[in-house]
mmCIF file of C-alpha atoms in Angstrom:
data_model
loop_
_atom_site.group_PDB
_atom_site.id
_atom_site.type_symbol
_atom_site.label_atom_id
_atom_site.label_comp_id
_atom_site.label_asym_id
_atom_site.label_seq_id
_atom_site.Cartn_x
_atom_site.Cartn_y
_atom_site.Cartn_z
ATOM 1 C CA LYS S 351 -197.502 -120.760 63.381
ATOM 2 C CA ASN S 352 -194.515 -122.545 64.906
ATOM 3 C CA GLU S 353 -191.726 -123.524 62.558
ATOM 4 C CA VAL S 354 -191.470 -126.867 64.370
ATOM 5 C CA GLU S 355 -194.467 -128.975 65.325
ATOM 6 C CA GLN S 356 -194.311 -132.146 67.356
ATOM 7 C CA SER S 357 -196.945 -134.804 67.855
ATOM 8 C CA PRO S 358 -198.286 -136.079 70.055
ATOM 9 C CA GLN S 359 -197.900 -133.506 72.830
ATOM 10 C CA ASN S 360 -198.441 -136.183 75.460
ATOM 11 C CA LEU S 361 -198.042 -139.942 75.180
ATOM 12 C CA THR S 362 -198.659 -142.612 77.795
ATOM 13 C CA ALA S 363 -197.781 -146.229 77.076
ATOM 14 C CA GLN S 364 -197.097 -149.524 78.796
ATOM 15 C CA GLU S 365 -193.621 -150.896 79.302
ATOM 16 C CA GLY S 366 -192.456 -152.796 76.233
ATOM 17 C CA GLU S 367 -194.496 -150.848 73.690
ATOM 18 C CA PHE S 368 -193.020 -149.383 70.512
ATOM 19 C CA ILE S 369 -193.075 -145.584 70.679
ATOM 20 C CA THR S 370 -193.104 -143.083 67.820
ATOM 21 C CA ILE S 371 -192.767 -139.314 68.197
ATOM 22 C CA ASN S 372 -193.143 -137.126 65.136
ATOM 23 C CA CYS S 373 -191.616 -133.792 64.195
ATOM 24 C CA SER S 374 -192.606 -131.652 61.214
ATOM 25 C CA TYR S 375 -190.926 -128.412 60.246
ATOM 26 C CA SER S 376 -191.706 -125.700 57.758
ATOM 27 C CA VAL S 377 -188.315 -124.103 57.077
ATOM 28 C CA GLY S 378 -185.152 -125.071 55.234
ATOM 29 C CA ILE S 379 -182.686 -126.646 57.620
ATOM 30 C CA SER S 380 -179.130 -127.931 57.663
ATOM 31 C CA ALA S 381 -179.665 -130.324 60.584
ATOM 32 C CA LEU S 382 -182.215 -131.660 63.040
ATOM 33 C CA HIS S 383 -181.507 -132.476 66.669
ATOM 34 C CA TRP S 384 -183.446 -134.768 68.998
ATOM 35 C CA LEU S 385 -183.098 -133.963 72.686
ATOM 36 C CA GLN S 386 -184.319 -135.605 75.871
ATOM 37 C CA GLN S 387 -185.243 -133.548 78.917
ATOM 38 C CA HIS S 388 -185.454 -135.344 82.232
ATOM 39 C CA PRO S 389 -187.947 -134.435 84.965
ATOM 40 C CA GLY S 390 -185.157 -132.616 86.819
ATOM 41 C CA GLY S 391 -184.713 -130.313 83.815
ATOM 42 C CA GLY S 392 -181.410 -131.531 82.351
ATOM 43 C CA ILE S 393 -181.190 -131.798 78.554
ATOM 44 C CA VAL S 394 -179.394 -134.665 76.857
ATOM 45 C CA SER S 395 -178.503 -134.810 73.175
ATOM 46 C CA LEU S 396 -179.865 -137.970 71.534
ATOM 47 C CA PHE S 397 -179.289 -137.584 67.802
ATOM 48 C CA MET S 398 -178.153 -135.078 65.235
ATOM 49 C CA LEU S 399 -179.439 -135.792 61.711
ATOM 50 C CA SER S 400 -179.120 -134.206 58.322
ATOM 51 C CA SER S 401 -180.308 -137.201 56.296
ATOM 52 C CA GLY S 402 -181.352 -140.838 56.563
ATOM 53 C CA LYS S 403 -181.468 -142.761 59.791
ATOM 54 C CA LYS S 404 -179.468 -143.210 62.985
ATOM 55 C CA LYS S 405 -179.701 -145.865 65.686
ATOM 56 C CA HIS S 406 -178.396 -145.890 69.233
ATOM 57 C CA GLY S 407 -179.435 -148.759 71.449
ATOM 58 C CA ARG S 408 -183.234 -148.854 71.550
ATOM 59 C CA LEU S 409 -183.568 -145.437 69.931
ATOM 60 C CA ILE S 410 -183.936 -144.856 66.204
ATOM 61 C CA ALA S 411 -184.247 -141.487 64.476
ATOM 62 C CA THR S 412 -185.176 -140.911 60.860
ATOM 63 C CA ILE S 413 -185.482 -137.815 58.725
ATOM 64 C CA ASN S 414 -187.112 -137.166 55.351
ATOM 65 C CA ILE S 415 -185.749 -133.868 54.044
ATOM 66 C CA GLN S 416 -188.183 -133.678 51.106
ATOM 67 C CA GLU S 417 -191.211 -134.113 53.371
ATOM 68 C CA LYS S 418 -189.671 -131.979 56.164
ATOM 69 C CA HIS S 419 -190.417 -134.655 58.711
ATOM 70 C CA SER S 420 -188.521 -136.626 61.319
ATOM 71 C CA SER S 421 -189.502 -139.438 63.655
ATOM 72 C CA LEU S 422 -188.011 -140.724 66.877
ATOM 73 C CA HIS S 423 -188.744 -144.351 67.710
ATOM 74 C CA ILE S 424 -188.179 -146.174 70.979
ATOM 75 C CA THR S 425 -188.290 -149.954 70.908
ATOM 76 C CA ALA S 426 -189.071 -152.055 74.006
ATOM 77 C CA SER S 427 -189.912 -148.921 76.006
ATOM 78 C CA HIS S 428 -189.044 -148.794 79.696
ATOM 79 C CA PRO S 429 -190.200 -146.545 82.560
ATOM 80 C CA ARG S 430 -186.759 -144.900 82.555
ATOM 81 C CA ASP S 431 -187.573 -143.584 79.053
ATOM 82 C CA SER S 432 -190.177 -141.311 80.654
ATOM 83 C CA ALA S 433 -189.106 -137.777 79.790
ATOM 84 C CA VAL S 434 -189.873 -134.889 77.465
ATOM 85 C CA TYR S 435 -188.517 -135.398 73.950
ATOM 86 C CA ILE S 436 -187.719 -132.247 72.016
ATOM 87 C CA CYS S 437 -187.118 -131.833 68.300
ATOM 88 C CA ALA S 438 -184.982 -128.868 67.218
ATOM 89 C CA VAL S 439 -184.078 -127.708 63.729
ATOM 90 C CA TYR S 440 -181.025 -125.697 62.748
ATOM 91 C CA GLY S 441 -181.000 -123.219 59.907
ATOM 92 C CA ILE S 442 -181.407 -119.579 58.997
ATOM 93 C CA ILE S 443 -184.751 -118.903 60.603
ATOM 94 C CA GLN S 444 -186.323 -115.496 61.110
ATOM 95 C CA GLY S 445 -183.095 -113.934 59.839
ATOM 96 C CA ALA S 446 -180.777 -115.639 62.325
ATOM 97 C CA GLN S 447 -178.817 -118.875 62.165
ATOM 98 C CA LYS S 448 -180.107 -120.782 65.170
ATOM 99 C CA LEU S 449 -181.798 -123.782 66.718
ATOM 100 C CA VAL S 450 -185.574 -123.584 66.837
ATOM 101 C CA PHE S 451 -187.347 -125.992 69.141
ATOM 102 C CA GLY S 452 -190.618 -127.850 69.079
ATOM 103 C CA GLN S 453 -192.831 -127.713 72.138
ATOM 104 C CA GLY S 454 -191.816 -131.200 73.188
ATOM 105 C CA THR S 455 -193.571 -134.531 73.649
ATOM 106 C CA ARG S 456 -194.105 -135.687 77.222
ATOM 107 C CA LEU S 457 -193.686 -139.464 77.311
ATOM 108 C CA THR S 458 -194.779 -141.565 80.271
ATOM 109 C CA ILE S 459 -194.048 -145.286 80.307
ATOM 110 C CA ASN S 460 -195.970 -147.238 82.936
ATOM 111 C CA PRO S 461 -194.561 -150.483 84.346
ATOM 112 C CA ASP E 211 -172.511 -135.337 82.135
ATOM 113 C CA SER E 212 -172.222 -133.152 79.034
ATOM 114 C CA GLY E 213 -169.071 -131.381 80.203
ATOM 115 C CA VAL E 214 -170.852 -128.020 80.230
ATOM 116 C CA THR E 215 -171.158 -126.448 83.674
ATOM 117 C CA GLN E 216 -173.516 -123.741 84.834
ATOM 118 C CA THR E 217 -173.714 -121.844 88.082
ATOM 119 C CA PRO E 218 -175.721 -121.274 90.129
ATOM 120 C CA LYS E 219 -178.244 -124.130 89.888
ATOM 121 C CA HIS E 220 -180.986 -122.088 91.501
ATOM 122 C CA LEU E 221 -181.439 -118.363 91.927
ATOM 123 C CA ILE E 222 -184.264 -116.588 93.709
ATOM 124 C CA THR E 223 -184.441 -112.829 93.504
ATOM 125 C CA ALA E 224 -186.867 -109.936 93.484
ATOM 126 C CA THR E 225 -188.302 -107.814 90.693
ATOM 127 C CA GLY E 226 -186.042 -104.992 89.619
ATOM 128 C CA GLN E 227 -182.857 -106.796 90.597
ATOM 129 C CA ARG E 228 -179.907 -107.844 88.419
ATOM 130 C CA VAL E 229 -178.352 -111.315 88.273
ATOM 131 C CA THR E 230 -175.462 -112.976 86.477
ATOM 132 C CA LEU E 231 -175.525 -116.560 85.235
ATOM 133 C CA ARG E 232 -172.273 -118.291 84.452
ATOM 134 C CA CYS E 233 -171.399 -121.016 81.947
ATOM 135 C CA SER E 234 -168.214 -122.944 81.250
ATOM 136 C CA PRO E 235 -168.202 -124.786 77.904
ATOM 137 C CA ARG E 236 -166.819 -128.253 77.197
ATOM 138 C CA SER E 237 -163.073 -128.388 76.823
ATOM 139 C CA GLY E 238 -162.180 -127.392 73.265
ATOM 140 C CA ASP E 239 -165.559 -125.850 72.416
ATOM 141 C CA LEU E 240 -165.369 -122.273 71.164
ATOM 142 C CA SER E 241 -169.081 -121.543 70.757
ATOM 143 C CA VAL E 242 -171.435 -120.837 73.634
ATOM 144 C CA TYR E 243 -175.197 -120.501 73.254
ATOM 145 C CA TRP E 244 -177.768 -119.241 75.746
ATOM 146 C CA TYR E 245 -181.367 -120.437 75.829
ATOM 147 C CA GLN E 246 -184.411 -119.581 77.906
ATOM 148 C CA GLN E 247 -187.083 -122.145 78.740
ATOM 149 C CA SER E 248 -190.280 -120.776 80.201
ATOM 150 C CA LEU E 249 -193.512 -122.689 80.776
ATOM 151 C CA ASP E 250 -195.472 -120.856 78.104
ATOM 152 C CA GLN E 251 -192.764 -120.316 75.464
ATOM 153 C CA GLY E 252 -190.717 -123.497 75.499
ATOM 154 C CA LEU E 253 -187.034 -123.331 74.638
ATOM 155 C CA GLN E 254 -185.916 -120.172 72.874
ATOM 156 C CA PHE E 255 -182.535 -119.145 71.545
ATOM 157 C CA LEU E 256 -181.150 -115.983 73.120
ATOM 158 C CA ILE E 257 -177.614 -115.423 71.859
ATOM 159 C CA GLN E 258 -174.447 -117.137 70.594
ATOM 160 C CA TYR E 259 -170.797 -116.259 71.157
ATOM 161 C CA TYR E 260 -167.865 -117.691 69.275
ATOM 162 C CA ASN E 261 -164.333 -117.254 70.586
ATOM 163 C CA GLY E 262 -165.246 -114.072 72.424
ATOM 164 C CA GLU E 263 -167.352 -112.444 69.723
ATOM 165 C CA GLU E 264 -171.110 -112.254 69.377
ATOM 166 C CA ARG E 265 -172.130 -114.495 66.460
ATOM 167 C CA ALA E 266 -175.915 -114.644 66.415
ATOM 168 C CA LYS E 267 -178.785 -113.059 68.260
ATOM 169 C CA GLY E 268 -182.232 -114.460 68.895
ATOM 170 C CA ASN E 269 -185.078 -113.307 71.097
ATOM 171 C CA ILE E 270 -182.903 -111.602 73.665
ATOM 172 C CA LEU E 271 -184.417 -108.649 75.508
ATOM 173 C CA GLU E 272 -182.530 -105.345 75.752
ATOM 174 C CA ARG E 273 -182.441 -105.845 79.545
ATOM 175 C CA PHE E 274 -180.333 -108.943 78.975
ATOM 176 C CA SER E 275 -176.726 -109.017 77.862
ATOM 177 C CA ALA E 276 -174.008 -111.591 77.560
ATOM 178 C CA GLN E 277 -170.291 -111.874 77.003
ATOM 179 C CA GLN E 278 -167.670 -114.530 76.473
ATOM 180 C CA PHE E 279 -164.311 -114.118 78.156
ATOM 181 C CA PRO E 280 -160.810 -115.034 76.920
ATOM 182 C CA ASP E 281 -160.950 -118.299 78.871
ATOM 183 C CA LEU E 282 -164.174 -119.023 76.891
ATOM 184 C CA HIS E 283 -166.530 -119.031 79.846
ATOM 185 C CA SER E 284 -169.632 -116.949 79.332
ATOM 186 C CA GLU E 285 -171.925 -114.871 81.493
ATOM 187 C CA LEU E 286 -175.533 -113.902 80.915
ATOM 188 C CA ASN E 287 -176.587 -110.737 82.715
ATOM 189 C CA LEU E 288 -180.266 -110.146 83.391
ATOM 190 C CA SER E 289 -181.284 -106.752 84.735
ATOM 191 C CA SER E 290 -184.467 -104.966 85.827
ATOM 192 C CA LEU E 291 -185.923 -108.398 86.389
ATOM 193 C CA GLU E 292 -189.630 -108.978 85.921
ATOM 194 C CA LEU E 293 -191.855 -111.826 87.068
ATOM 195 C CA GLY E 294 -191.983 -113.095 83.501
ATOM 196 C CA ASP E 295 -188.222 -113.631 83.465
ATOM 197 C CA SER E 296 -188.670 -116.616 85.764
ATOM 198 C CA ALA E 297 -187.449 -119.573 83.705
ATOM 199 C CA LEU E 298 -184.778 -122.183 83.212
ATOM 200 C CA TYR E 299 -181.719 -120.732 81.491
ATOM 201 C CA PHE E 300 -179.556 -123.181 79.603
ATOM 202 C CA CYS E 301 -176.112 -122.762 78.200
ATOM 203 C CA ALA E 302 -174.837 -125.036 75.430
ATOM 204 C CA SER E 303 -171.505 -125.329 73.678
ATOM 205 C CA SER E 304 -170.217 -126.651 70.382
ATOM 206 C CA ARG E 305 -166.888 -126.954 68.577
ATOM 207 C CA THR E 306 -167.375 -124.368 65.854
ATOM 208 C CA SER E 307 -169.297 -121.256 64.984
ATOM 209 C CA GLY E 308 -171.548 -122.565 62.242
ATOM 210 C CA ARG E 309 -170.457 -119.644 60.083
ATOM 211 C CA ASP E 310 -170.455 -121.984 57.084
ATOM 212 C CA TYR E 311 -174.061 -122.895 57.993
ATOM 213 C CA SER E 312 -173.010 -126.351 59.098
ATOM 214 C CA TYR E 313 -174.365 -127.546 62.413
ATOM 215 C CA ASN E 314 -172.114 -128.862 65.113
ATOM 216 C CA GLU E 315 -173.900 -130.806 67.809
ATOM 217 C CA GLN E 316 -174.630 -128.680 70.843
ATOM 218 C CA PHE E 317 -174.154 -130.026 74.356
ATOM 219 C CA PHE E 318 -176.323 -128.568 77.074
ATOM 220 C CA GLY E 319 -175.473 -127.620 80.614
ATOM 221 C CA PRO E 320 -177.715 -128.531 83.571
ATOM 222 C CA GLY E 321 -179.414 -125.125 83.548
ATOM 223 C CA THR E 322 -179.997 -122.372 86.076
ATOM 224 C CA ARG E 323 -183.500 -122.071 87.469
ATOM 225 C CA LEU E 324 -184.309 -118.410 88.015
ATOM 226 C CA THR E 325 -187.272 -117.443 90.156
ATOM 227 C CA VAL E 326 -188.251 -113.778 90.302
ATOM 228 C CA LEU E 327 -190.591 -112.926 93.174
#
């Protein structure tokens, strides 16, 4: 079983829709990181969270430590938001202090 | 642009060969991390260096090794390459080591795409 599970694995929506991507984890963590990977492969850091909620432009990330769950929301989605979104948790996992990644959510926004 | 640079961008080689991937961290960052992203495994942590010393090890094969030099750039050496080593290799950097279990945001380089034929 993966320590980090994301849902959905694939998501297709129309421009303007409100998008939610979920991340659940099963280990104790000190932080959670949301990343965006573009079709060309580059990885961009979106948010780093240890509690509560953060907002940047049209992106909002929340985390519930007790429920071991985080969500990434995109408001007024746009085709340029099409990418793979990856949740990663940081903690002592399998005996090493490291980032462990979810499998990613592939988001496609159609015009 | 994250400020982390990686060279080369693409590398094509044959089974059994050895390659070296290079990473320069953001200015001021002392920690360097290496990750492998393959189609079937997703992103996986390989190894971390902090100020020249190995700090944490993940799923790194014995055929792979890394080091961080006094100028803080890092190299990942992959030897006796197999077809299954074909992947994207990312380097990331952060300010600190995380020795106190705190997490400093990691910034990722553009990656090196390795193809083993």
